[in-house]
Coordinates of C-alpha atoms in Angstrom, one line a residue:
M859 CA 92.8 68.9 212.4
I860 CA 96.1 70.3 211.5
T861 CA 96.4 67.7 208.8
L862 CA 93.0 68.6 207.4
L863 CA 93.9 72.3 207.2
G864 CA 97.1 71.5 205.4
G865 CA 95.3 69.3 203.0
I866 CA 92.8 72.2 202.2
A867 CA 95.6 74.7 201.8
C868 CA 97.4 72.3 199.4
L869 CA 94.3 71.8 197.4
L870 CA 93.7 75.6 197.1
T871 CA 97.3 76.1 195.9
L872 CA 97.0 73.4 193.3
V873 CA 93.6 74.8 192.0
S874 CA 95.0 78.4 191.8
G875 CA 98.1 77.2 189.9
N876 CA 96.0 75.2 187.4
S877 CA 93.8 78.2 186.8
V878 CA 96.7 80.5 186.0
K879 CA 98.3 77.9 183.8
T880 CA 95.0 77.4 182.0
Q881 CA 94.7 81.2 181.4
E882 CA 98.2 81.3 180.1
S883 CA 97.7 78.4 177.8
A884 CA 94.4 80.0 176.6
A885 CA 96.2 83.3 175.9
E886 CA 98.9 81.6 173.8
R887 CA 96.3 79.7 171.7
F888 CA 93.9 82.6 171.0
V889 CA 94.0 83.7 167.3
C890 CA 91.6 86.3 165.4
T891 CA 90.9 84.9 161.9
A892 CA 88.6 86.3 159.2
V893 CA 86.1 83.5 158.5
P894 CA 83.4 83.6 155.7
A895 CA 79.9 83.7 156.9
D896 CA 79.0 80.4 155.4
A897 CA 82.2 78.6 156.6
D898 CA 82.2 75.9 159.3
P899 CA 83.2 77.6 162.6
G900 CA 85.0 74.5 163.7
C901 CA 87.2 74.4 160.5
P902 CA 90.4 76.5 160.7
M903 CA 90.9 78.8 157.6
A904 CA 93.8 80.9 158.8
Q905 CA 96.1 80.0 156.0
E906 CA 93.5 80.4 153.3
A907 CA 92.5 83.9 154.5
L908 CA 96.1 85.0 154.4
S909 CA 96.5 83.9 150.8
Q910 CA 93.4 85.8 149.7
E911 CA 94.6 88.9 151.5
D912 CA 97.9 88.8 149.7
A913 CA 96.2 88.4 146.4
L914 CA 93.9 91.3 147.0
R915 CA 96.9 93.5 147.9
S916 CA 98.7 92.5 144.8
N917 CA 95.7 93.2 142.7
V918 CA 95.2 96.7 144.3
F919 CA 98.9 97.5 143.8
H920 CA 98.8 96.3 140.2
L921 CA 95.6 98.3 139.5
R922 CA 97.2 101.4 141.0
E923 CA 100.2 101.1 138.8
T924 CA 97.9 100.6 135.7
S925 CA 96.0 103.7 136.7
L926 CA 99.1 105.8 137.0
E927 CA 100.3 104.6 133.6
Q928 CA 97.0 105.4 132.0
K929 CA 97.0 108.9 133.6
E930 CA 100.5 109.5 132.1
T931 CA 99.4 108.2 128.7
I932 CA 96.2 110.4 128.8
G933 CA 98.4 113.4 129.7
N934 CA 100.7 112.8 126.7
Q935 CA 97.8 112.3 124.4
K936 CA 96.1 115.5 125.6
E937 CA 99.3 117.4 125.0
T938 CA 99.5 115.9 121.5
I939 CA 95.8 117.0 120.8
R940 CA 96.6 120.6 122.1
E941 CA 99.6 120.8 119.8
L942 CA 97.6 119.6 116.9
T943 CA 94.7 122.0 117.6
A944 CA 97.2 124.9 117.9
K945 CA 98.7 124.0 114.6
L946 CA 95.4 123.9 112.9
T947 CA 94.4 127.2 114.4
R948 CA 97.6 128.7 113.0
C949 CA 97.0 127.3 109.6
E950 CA 93.5 128.7 109.6
S951 CA 94.6 132.1 110.8
L952 CA 97.3 132.1 108.1
S953 CA 94.9 131.3 105.3
E954 CA 92.5 134.1 106.4
G955 CA 95.2 136.9 107.0
D956 CA 95.5 140.6 105.8
G957 CA 95.1 140.6 102.0
K958 CA 93.3 138.2 99.8
H959 CA 96.1 135.5 100.3
G960 CA 97.5 137.0 103.4
S961 CA 101.0 137.1 104.5
W962 CA 103.0 134.5 106.5
R963 CA 103.2 135.7 110.1
K964 CA 105.6 134.4 112.7
V965 CA 104.1 133.0 115.9
S966 CA 106.1 133.6 119.0
G967 CA 105.9 132.1 122.4
K968 CA 106.4 128.5 121.3
P969 CA 108.5 126.5 123.9
E970 CA 111.7 125.1 122.5
G971 CA 112.1 121.4 122.4
K972 CA 108.6 120.5 121.3
D973 CA 107.5 119.1 118.0
T974 CA 105.8 122.1 116.7
M975 CA 105.5 123.6 113.3
G976 CA 107.5 126.7 114.3
D977 CA 107.5 129.8 112.2
L978 CA 106.0 129.1 108.8
P979 CA 108.2 130.1 105.9
R980 CA 107.0 132.6 103.3
D981 CA 107.3 130.2 100.4
P982 CA 104.1 128.1 100.0
S983 CA 106.2 125.1 98.7
Q984 CA 108.2 125.1 102.0
V985 CA 105.0 125.3 104.0
I986 CA 103.6 122.2 102.2
E987 CA 106.9 120.3 102.8
Q988 CA 106.9 121.3 106.4
L989 CA 103.3 120.2 106.9
S990 CA 104.1 116.8 105.2
R991 CA 106.9 116.3 107.8
T992 CA 104.6 117.3 110.6
M993 CA 102.0 114.7 109.3
Q994 CA 104.6 112.0 109.2
S995 CA 105.6 112.8 112.8
L996 CA 102.1 112.6 113.9
K997 CA 101.6 109.2 112.3
D998 CA 104.8 108.0 114.1
R999 CA 103.5 109.3 117.4
L1000 CA 100.1 107.7 116.8
E1001 CA 101.8 104.3 116.1
N1002 CA 103.8 104.7 119.4
L1003 CA 100.5 105.4 121.3
E1004 CA 98.8 102.3 119.7
H1005 CA 101.8 100.2 120.7
Q1006 CA 101.5 101.5 124.3
L1007 CA 97.8 100.9 124.3
R1008 CA 98.3 97.4 123.0
S1009 CA 100.8 96.6 125.8
N1010 CA 98.3 97.8 128.3
V1011 CA 95.2 96.2 126.9
S1012 CA 95.4 93.1 129.1
H1013 CA 95.2 95.2 132.2
S1014 CA 92.0 97.2 131.7
A1015 CA 89.2 97.8 129.2
M1016 CA 89.7 101.6 129.4
P1017 CA 92.6 101.9 126.8
N1018 CA 90.4 100.4 124.0
D1019 CA 87.9 103.2 124.3
L1020 CA 90.6 105.8 124.7
R1021 CA 92.5 104.5 121.7
E1022 CA 89.4 104.6 119.5
T1023 CA 88.7 108.2 120.6
L1024 CA 92.3 109.2 119.9
Q1025 CA 92.4 107.5 116.6
R1026 CA 89.1 109.2 115.6
R1027 CA 90.4 112.6 116.7
L1028 CA 93.8 112.2 115.1
G1029 CA 92.2 110.9 111.9
D1030 CA 90.0 114.1 111.9
L1031 CA 93.1 116.2 112.4
E1032 CA 95.0 114.5 109.7
H1033 CA 92.1 115.0 107.3
Q1034 CA 92.1 118.7 108.2
L1035 CA 95.8 119.0 107.6
L1036 CA 95.4 117.4 104.2
N1037 CA 92.7 119.9 103.4
K1038 CA 95.1 122.7 104.4
V1039 CA 97.9 121.2 102.2
T1040 CA 95.4 121.2 99.2
E1041 CA 94.4 124.8 99.9
L1042 CA 98.0 125.9 100.1
E1043 CA 98.8 124.1 96.8
D1044 CA 95.9 125.9 95.2
E1045 CA 97.0 129.2 96.7
K1046 CA 100.5 128.6 95.4
S1047 CA 99.2 128.1 91.9
L1048 CA 97.0 131.2 92.2
L1049 CA 100.0 133.2 93.4
H1050 CA 102.1 132.0 90.5
N1051 CA 99.4 133.1 88.0
E1052 CA 99.1 136.5 89.7
S1053 CA 102.9 136.9 89.6
T1054 CA 102.9 136.3 85.9
T1055 CA 100.1 138.8 85.4
H1056 CA 101.9 141.4 87.5
R1057 CA 105.1 140.8 85.6
H1058 CA 103.3 141.4 82.2
R1059 CA 101.8 144.6 83.6
T1060 CA 105.2 145.8 84.9
E1061 CA 106.8 145.1 81.5
S1062 CA 104.0 147.1 79.8
T1063 CA 104.5 150.0 82.1
L1064 CA 108.3 149.9 81.6
S1065 CA 107.8 149.9 77.9
A1066 CA 105.5 152.9 78.1
L1067 CA 108.1 154.7 80.3
L1068 CA 110.9 153.9 77.8
E1069 CA 108.8 155.3 75.0
R1070 CA 108.3 158.5 77.0
V1071 CA 112.0 158.7 77.8
N1072 CA 112.8 158.4 74.1
E1073 CA 110.2 161.1 73.3
L1074 CA 111.9 163.4 75.9
E1075 CA 115.4 162.7 74.4
K1076 CA 114.2 163.6 71.0
G1077 CA 112.3 166.7 72.1
S1078 CA 113.6 170.0 73.5
S1079 CA 115.2 170.0 76.9
T1080 CA 113.4 173.2 77.9
F1081 CA 109.9 174.5 77.1
K1082 CA 109.6 177.6 74.8
S1083 CA 107.6 179.3 77.5
P1084 CA 106.1 178.5 80.9
D1085 CA 102.8 177.4 79.3
D1086 CA 104.1 175.5 76.2
F1087 CA 103.8 172.0 77.7
K1088 CA 101.4 169.2 78.1
V1089 CA 100.7 166.5 80.7
S1090 CA 100.7 163.0 79.4
L1091 CA 98.6 160.2 81.1
P1092 CA 99.0 157.2 78.9
L1093 CA 97.6 154.4 81.1
R1094 CA 94.3 153.9 82.7
T1095 CA 95.4 153.4 86.4
N1096 CA 94.6 154.9 89.7
Y1097 CA 98.1 156.3 90.3
L1098 CA 98.8 158.5 87.3
Y1099 CA 97.6 162.1 87.9
G1100 CA 98.5 165.7 88.1
R1101 CA 97.8 168.1 90.9
I1102 CA 97.3 171.9 90.8
K1103 CA 99.2 173.5 93.6
K1104 CA 96.8 176.4 93.9
T1105 CA 93.2 176.1 95.2
L1106 CA 90.0 177.9 94.3
P1107 CA 88.4 180.8 96.2
E1108 CA 84.6 181.0 96.7
L1109 CA 83.2 181.3 93.2
Y1110 CA 79.7 182.4 92.0
S1111 CA 80.7 181.9 88.4
F1112 CA 83.6 180.5 86.4
T1113 CA 84.9 179.6 83.0
I1114 CA 87.1 176.5 82.5
C1115 CA 89.0 176.0 79.2
M1116 CA 91.5 173.3 78.2
W1117 CA 93.0 171.3 75.3
L1118 CA 92.4 167.6 75.3
K1119 CA 93.6 164.7 73.1
S1120 CA 92.4 161.1 73.8
S1121 CA 91.4 158.0 71.9
A1122 CA 90.5 155.9 75.0
S1123 CA 87.4 153.7 74.8
P1124 CA 85.0 153.3 76.3
G1125 CA 85.0 156.9 77.6
I1126 CA 88.0 159.3 78.0
G1127 CA 87.7 159.2 81.8
T1128 CA 88.0 162.3 84.1
P1129 CA 90.0 165.2 82.7
F1130 CA 89.7 167.1 86.1
S1131 CA 87.9 167.0 89.4
Y1132 CA 87.7 169.6 92.2
A1133 CA 86.7 168.2 95.7
V1134 CA 86.1 170.0 99.0
S1135 CA 85.4 168.8 102.5
G1136 CA 81.9 167.2 102.5
Q1137 CA 81.6 167.1 98.7
A1138 CA 83.9 165.1 96.5
N1139 CA 82.0 166.1 93.3
E1140 CA 82.1 169.9 93.7
I1141 CA 83.2 170.4 90.1
V1142 CA 83.9 167.3 87.8
L1143 CA 84.2 166.7 84.0
I1144 CA 83.8 163.0 83.2
E1145 CA 83.1 160.6 80.4
W1146 CA 82.8 157.2 82.0
G1147 CA 82.0 154.0 80.1
N1148 CA 79.4 154.5 77.3
H1149 CA 77.8 157.5 79.0
P1150 CA 78.1 161.0 77.4
I1151 CA 80.4 163.6 78.8
E1152 CA 79.0 165.0 82.0
L1153 CA 79.5 168.2 84.0
L1154 CA 78.9 167.8 87.7
I1155 CA 78.6 170.8 90.1
N1156 CA 77.8 170.0 93.7
D1157 CA 77.0 166.4 92.6
K1158 CA 74.3 167.8 90.2
V1159 CA 74.7 166.6 86.5
A1160 CA 74.4 168.2 83.1
Q1161 CA 75.2 166.1 79.9
L1162 CA 77.3 167.9 77.3
P1163 CA 76.4 167.2 73.6
F1164 CA 79.7 166.2 72.1
T1165 CA 82.4 163.6 72.2
I1166 CA 86.2 164.0 71.7
G1167 CA 87.7 160.4 71.8
D1168 CA 89.0 160.5 68.2
G1169 CA 92.7 160.8 69.1
K1170 CA 92.9 164.5 67.9
W1171 CA 93.4 167.8 69.9
H1172 CA 90.1 169.6 70.8
H1173 CA 89.5 172.7 72.7
I1174 CA 86.9 172.5 75.5
G1175 CA 85.2 175.5 77.1
I1176 CA 82.7 175.4 80.0
T1177 CA 80.9 178.3 81.7
W1178 CA 78.6 178.4 84.7
T1179 CA 77.0 180.9 87.0
T1180 CA 75.2 180.3 90.3
R1181 CA 72.3 182.5 89.2
D1182 CA 69.7 180.0 88.0
G1183 CA 72.5 177.5 87.4
I1184 CA 73.0 178.6 83.8
W1185 CA 75.8 176.7 81.9
E1186 CA 77.3 176.7 78.4
A1187 CA 79.6 174.2 76.6
F1188 CA 81.9 174.9 73.7
L1189 CA 83.8 172.5 71.5
D1190 CA 86.6 174.0 69.3
G1191 CA 85.2 177.5 69.7
E1192 CA 81.7 176.6 68.8
K1193 CA 78.8 176.7 71.4
L1194 CA 77.1 173.2 71.2
G1195 CA 75.1 173.1 74.4
S1196 CA 73.5 175.2 77.2
G1197 CA 71.1 174.8 80.0
E1198 CA 70.0 176.0 83.5
N1199 CA 69.1 174.7 87.0
L1200 CA 72.5 173.1 87.4
A1201 CA 73.2 173.6 91.2
P1202 CA 71.5 177.0 91.1
W1203 CA 72.4 179.5 93.9
H1204 CA 75.2 177.2 95.1
P1205 CA 78.5 179.0 95.5
I1206 CA 81.6 176.9 94.7
K1207 CA 83.3 176.2 98.1
P1208 CA 86.9 177.4 98.5
G1209 CA 90.0 175.5 99.8
G1210 CA 89.5 172.2 97.9
I1211 CA 92.0 170.1 95.8
L1212 CA 92.1 170.2 92.0
I1213 CA 93.2 166.9 90.4
L1214 CA 94.1 166.4 86.7
G1215 CA 93.2 162.9 85.3
Q1216 CA 91.4 161.3 88.2
E1217 CA 88.0 161.4 89.9
Q1218 CA 88.2 161.9 93.6
D1219 CA 86.0 159.9 95.9
T1220 CA 87.5 161.6 98.9
V1221 CA 89.4 164.9 99.0
G1222 CA 92.7 164.2 97.2
G1223 CA 92.3 160.5 97.0
R1224 CA 90.5 157.2 96.5
F1225 CA 90.9 157.2 92.8
D1226 CA 89.1 154.6 90.6
A1227 CA 91.1 153.3 87.7
T1228 CA 88.0 152.8 85.6
Q1229 CA 87.4 156.5 85.8
A1230 CA 90.9 157.7 85.0
F1231 CA 91.6 160.0 82.1
V1232 CA 93.8 158.5 79.3
G1233 CA 95.5 160.8 77.0
E1234 CA 97.1 164.3 77.0
M1235 CA 96.0 167.7 78.2
S1236 CA 97.3 171.3 78.0
Q1237 CA 96.3 174.9 78.7
F1238 CA 94.0 174.2 81.7
N1239 CA 92.8 177.7 82.8
I1240 CA 90.1 178.9 85.1
W1241 CA 88.5 182.4 85.3
D1242 CA 86.2 183.7 88.0
R1243 CA 83.7 185.0 85.5
V1244 CA 81.8 183.9 82.4
L1245 CA 83.8 184.5 79.3
K1246 CA 82.1 185.7 76.2
A1247 CA 81.6 183.3 73.3
E1248 CA 83.9 185.5 71.3
E1249 CA 86.7 185.3 73.9
I1250 CA 86.4 181.5 74.0
G1251 CA 86.5 181.3 70.2
N1252 CA 89.7 183.5 70.0
I1253 CA 91.4 181.1 72.5
S1254 CA 90.4 178.1 70.6
N1255 CA 91.6 179.3 67.2
C1256 CA 94.9 180.6 68.8
T1257 CA 94.1 184.3 67.9
Y1258 CA 95.5 185.3 71.4
N1259 CA 96.6 183.7 74.6
M1260 CA 94.7 184.6 77.8
P1261 CA 95.8 182.8 81.0
G1262 CA 93.2 182.2 83.7
N1263 CA 93.1 184.8 86.4
I1264 CA 92.4 182.1 89.1
I1265 CA 94.2 179.0 87.8
P1266 CA 96.7 179.7 85.0
W1267 CA 98.5 177.0 83.0
V1268 CA 102.0 177.4 84.3
D1269 CA 104.7 174.7 84.7
K1270 CA 105.6 175.5 88.3
N1271 CA 101.9 175.4 89.3
I1272 CA 101.5 171.7 88.4
D1273 CA 103.0 168.5 90.0
V1274 CA 102.7 165.1 88.4
F1275 CA 102.7 161.7 90.1
G1276 CA 102.8 158.0 89.4
G1277 CA 104.5 158.2 86.0
A1278 CA 102.6 161.1 84.6
T1279 CA 104.9 163.4 82.6
K1280 CA 105.3 166.9 81.3
L1281 CA 106.3 167.1 77.7
P1282 CA 107.0 170.1 75.4
L1283 CA 104.0 171.2 73.3
E1284 CA 102.6 174.2 71.5
P1285 CA 99.0 173.0 71.0
C1286 CA 98.2 175.5 68.2
E1287 CA 101.2 174.3 66.1
E1288 CA 100.4 170.7 66.8
R1289 CA 96.8 171.1 65.9
L1290 CA 97.7 172.8 62.6
S1291 CA 100.0 169.8 61.8
E1292 CA 97.1 167.4 62.3
S1293 CA 94.9 169.2 59.8

C-alpha cells in the first residue's frame, strides 16, 4: 500500500514537471509573424516579412526627404515669382507716373541682400542696362532651377509639372520685361526729341531777350514822363503778361482807350482781360484765330468792325453803358461800330484782376498761349463814364493827354512777368515817324 502511494506521488510529480517544461518550451518558441492572407500557414515567412518592412521604411523615408526638397524648391520658386511680379509692377507704375513720361521714383523698403532691381536711375539708358542684367540673372536662376528639377526627376513625377509651370510663367515674365525694355527705348527716343525741341525754343527765347537788352541799351535809361513807355509782349506764350496793380470799382459805364501795335497772325490775341469771382469774362477784348475782334462783357459778345494786325500803331477806343447795353467802338479816332443789348443792366463787378496780354480762364490765371497777345501796347486808360466822340478823337490825334480817372497809364501801376518788358515810348512821336 505504501509502495502504491509512493508510486502515485512519483507519477504526479513527473507529470507536473513535464507540464511546466512543456509550457516553458512553448513560451520560448512562440513568435508573432505577419503572414499574407493567401500564404501557406504551415510555411514560415518571418525573414521575408522583415525584408519587406525594411524596404517600406526605406521608401517612406526617401519619399519624406523628396517631399521636403520639393517644398524647399517650391518656396524658392515662389519667392522668385514674387520678386519678378514686384519688378514688373514697379516698371508699370514707373511708365504710368506723374507727367506724360513720368519721373523715376525711388522705391523704399526693399530688403538688402536680395536680387532686386533697386532704385531705378533717372537715365533711361541706365534703366535699360539694369533691366538687361536683371533678365540675365533670371535666366541663370531658371537654369539652376531646371538643373535641380532634372536631378529630382527620378524620384517623383511632380517636378515635371512644376517645371513646366515655372518655365511658362518665367517665359511670360521675360516677355513682359522685353516689352518694357522696348517701351523705355521708345521713351528715351521721345525724350531726346523733346529735349531738342525745348533747346530750340530756349535758344529762340534767349535771342529775343538779347534783342530786347540791346534795344534797352540803345534807348534812354529813364522815361521822359511816367506814361511815356510801352509794354512789349513779343512771344505767343502763356507766361508773358502785365498786371494792373489797381482794381475796378463797381461800374455802370466805362470808356477804355489804348494804343496797340501787332502783326501777329492769325489774330492779335487778347490785349486785356478783367476777371472777377464767378465770371472770368467780365470784360475782355480778344481777336482769336480767324475770328473778328470781339468785346465780351459778362460773357456776352459784340463783334467790332475793324482789324489792326498790320504792324502799325493804332488807337482803340471802346465805350459801354449798362443802360440798354449800348456800346461804341473807335479806331484811330473814328467811330466804326456801335450796338446795344450787350449785357444790359449788368453792373461791372468790383474787386477783380486786370491782366494785359492774356485771357483769364480763372481769376488771375490759367492762361492759354493760343489766346495770348503778341505785340506792344501803351496808354491803357479806363474812365468810369462814356467819353464823347470828340474827346476820344483828341486823344487819338495827340491833341491832349487825358489819363483815366479809374486806371491811368503809369509806370508804377503796372507789373510785368515772364519776360515781358517796359520800354521807352512816346506813341504820338512814333506814329508820326511811321507815316
